[in-house]
Structure formats: structure tokens, C-alpha cells
Amino acid sequence: MNPTTTWNFAAGPARLPDAVLERARDTLFVRGTDGASALERPFTGEAFRATLRRARERLAQLLDLPAGYHILFLAGGAMHQFALVPMNLLGGARRAAYADSGYWAQRAIAEACRYCEVVAAPGFEGDAPLAAPPAGQWDLPADCAYCHITPNETVDGLAYPALPDPGDIPLVADATSCLLTAPLDVARFGLLYASAQKNLGVAGLCVLVVREDLLERAAPAVPAALSYRRQAEADSCLNTPPTLAIHLAGLVFDWIAEAGGLAAMGAANRRKAATVYAAIDGSGGFYRAPVAAAHRSPVNVRFHLADDALTEPFLAAAAAHGLHNLRGHRQVGGLRASLYNAMPQAGADALAGFMAEFAGRHA
Ligand SMILES: *Cc1c(COP(=O)(O)O)cnc(C)c1O
């Protein structure tokens, strides 16, 4: 791969590590001794099963997975899980708790309302600066089947500084934009899910980490291919899984392990985010971050220009500088720099340097 001088700050599908692109080139387009490349292998064959096994073992290692959890590799994205979580986890219950922390939480709630009564967990504090729901003990009705949170709100640029504790109620998290970006205590969760195109590879795959006892709750009407229990029993191969995306996720897991695991990812992500937030906070109000300092996402840095008329010129000048995909989500506007695991410090440095230069020219 040529050394990169342009940077892609897209929120997803997002940049992949250089080393993963190189290994992908050598494994996707070159046939092995079995006459097949990674794009061509049957999912029932030993070669793909070895890929799947290795990806699962690597992920379990990275997460320091406690006993009693299953890892599933399912087709689709997080949006599918917005419906599949209630279908699989309600059991006999009629209610579940959801924390409204922003854009993705609201989409999850909208879908859950079709399956159950949604009880509001401590939620979004709508006024600026934005803050995540409070940590500590959440006192929820005991008949809630689970409590759903979105620990990193990709669109809002908001992250939970600490996890809530819903007591005996299983904690379920849409971890799409934060899984593997920092160390995580899996034992706190009943279910974690993440679609792959932010930090785990390419679109088409959703990774789930689910506590074994929850597998028994699936409603009889859940389609077999969408049943956590049926897929766990079938090792995620009840039907053809997204083999390409699983292969690439395995390469990403290898890369994370070689780079020092989740502690190293967390430290690098904090440093990159600090670089860009410093460029915002040090601009004398030229750039502004709408999120309260303690609740700022380390991987989705959201900001805007005090003078909104400069937003389009900023985006055009940034692209001319090789800094791409900085436009904020259409729902909230402004700007957003996604700094997931695969973004090197050099990308954050290039952005911060450009921001200072642009502010100097227009202040
Ligand atoms: C990107 C994202 C989603 C949507 O994922 P899809 O794969 O498009 O379904 C959901 N939740 C969060 C937190 C996200 O970042």
C-alpha cells in the first residue's frame, strides 16, 4: 500500500487499517492450495470453519471473554438487532427499558415499540451542552426484560463516561461504534452487538456477544436464521454467513492483537481525540463542540463553526487538503471527524493542523 497522505474521516463504512488492506489483497484475490480464495470458499468446508474459529477465538481473547458467553457472527447490521433484540430477549415479558441518549437510541426505541412497551430509563438531557444519561444504579421496574443503552452515540458525538448498573435486569448495548475501541467489562452485559463497518471490518456483518442464559428466551415465532439460540447452536452457520466480512473481521482482530489489544486501542483513541478537541477548544470560539467535556466521544468528534456560513468553505478546503468525509450527520448538521481504531495519530494531527490554519485565515 502506498503511504497515505489523504485521510477518510467517515463514520461508517470507515477506514480499515493499512495492514488489513494489504493482507486482504493477498488473501481475497489469490487462490490457496484448495483452489479457492477467501471469496470462493464454501461455508461448510474446513478452510472457512478454521477462519471462523480463529476469528471467534481472537475476539474472545481481545475481550477477555468470561465463561458463559457466546459470540455470534450474523448477517445484517445493528438496525436488524433493533428488532431482533426484543424478538429474542423479551421472553414472556411485555416491557423493556431503553435509555434515550440520542439518534441511534431513538431509532432502537422506535423499532422496539413495535414489539413491547418501552419504559424510559434515565435518558437524554436535551439542552446544550449534551450529556449522556447518568451512571450509577438505575432503579427500573423488575418486569423489564432488559435495559438497552447506546454507549457511544455516533451521530451526536456523545459517550457514556461510566456504565449504568440496572441491577438484575440484563444490560444490552448497541456497541456499534465503540466495540474494541477501548477495554470493556463484558461481564456487565447480557448482550453486546455491533455492526462491523465502524471498527470490525466491512458492512454486512453484525457481531454479537450474548450471555448463555438469555438464549432461552427467543419467541417461538422468531425466524430460525434470526434466532440467537438457533444460530448459537449452529455456530453462526445455520445458513450462509457473510463469509467475506467474517474473513476481514478476523484480519482486523489479528491487527488489534498485534497492536497491543484494547488497552493500546483505548490509549491511541484518547490521544487522537484529545488532539482534535484541543484544536476546537483552543480556537477562541471559532470552532465549537456541542457535547459536555466529560461526555465527548473519543471516536466521533462532533463540532461546528461559530459562523455556519463557513461550513461549506471549510469542507471544500479540507477536501483540497486531503481531509475527507467531515460533514456531520444530516440529522444534526455541522462537522464530525470519526477517529476509529484504524485512524493513525497522523490523521488527527493533519486535521488539527488544517483547522488551526483555516481559523487563522478566516477569524
Ligand atoms: C452505524 C450505527 C448503527 C447502524 O448500523 P447499520 O449497520 O447501518 O444497521 C446503529 N447504531 C450505532 C450506534 C451506529 O453507530
PDB file of C-alpha atoms and ligand atoms in Angstrom, residues 77-80 82 104 150 152 154 174 176-177 195 197-198, ligand 1:
ATOM      1  CA  GLY A  77     -26.389  -4.625  10.764  1.00  0.00           C
ATOM      2  CA  ALA A  78     -27.243  -3.025  14.073  1.00  0.00           C
ATOM      3  CA  MET A  79     -30.568  -1.866  12.683  1.00  0.00           C
ATOM      4  CA  HIS A  80     -31.624  -5.515  12.339  1.00  0.00           C
ATOM      5  CA  PHE A  82     -33.144  -3.122  16.952  1.00  0.00           C
ATOM      6  CA  TRP A 104     -29.313   5.746  17.445  1.00  0.00           C
ATOM      7  CA  THR A 150     -26.108   3.103  23.301  1.00  0.00           C
ATOM      8  CA  ASN A 152     -21.355   5.717  22.081  1.00  0.00           C
ATOM      9  CA  THR A 154     -22.121   8.010  16.710  1.00  0.00           C
ATOM     10  CA  ASP A 174     -25.661  -1.196  20.817  1.00  0.00           C
ATOM     11  CA  THR A 176     -21.597  -0.491  17.030  1.00  0.00           C
ATOM     12  CA  SER A 177     -19.253   2.481  17.154  1.00  0.00           C
ATOM     13  CA  SER A 195     -22.259  -3.960  13.063  1.00  0.00           C
ATOM     14  CA  GLN A 197     -18.283  -1.347   9.349  1.00  0.00           C
ATOM     15  CA  LYS A 198     -17.098   1.051  12.075  1.00  0.00           C
TER      16      LYS A 198
HETATM   17  C1  LIG B   1     -23.815   2.891  12.466  1.00  0.00           C
HETATM   18  C2  LIG B   1     -24.658   2.621  13.655  1.00  0.00           C
HETATM   19  C3  LIG B   1     -25.871   1.917  13.561  1.00  0.00           C
HETATM   20  C4  LIG B   1     -26.447   1.447  12.243  1.00  0.00           C
HETATM   21  O1  LIG B   1     -25.818   0.291  11.806  1.00  0.00           O
HETATM   22  P1  LIG B   1     -26.312  -0.442  10.470  1.00  0.00           P
HETATM   23  O2  LIG B   1     -25.224  -1.429  10.234  1.00  0.00           O
HETATM   24  O3  LIG B   1     -26.415   0.604   9.397  1.00  0.00           O
HETATM   25  O4  LIG B   1     -27.619  -1.076  10.762  1.00  0.00           O
HETATM   26  C5  LIG B   1     -26.576   1.674  14.724  1.00  0.00           C
HETATM   27  N1  LIG B   1     -26.118   2.086  15.921  1.00  0.00           N
HETATM   28  C6  LIG B   1     -24.962   2.765  16.052  1.00  0.00           C
HETATM   29  C7  LIG B   1     -24.506   3.185  17.420  1.00  0.00           C
HETATM   30  C8  LIG B   1     -24.205   3.059  14.929  1.00  0.00           C
HETATM   31  O5  LIG B   1     -23.051   3.725  15.053  1.00  0.00           O
END
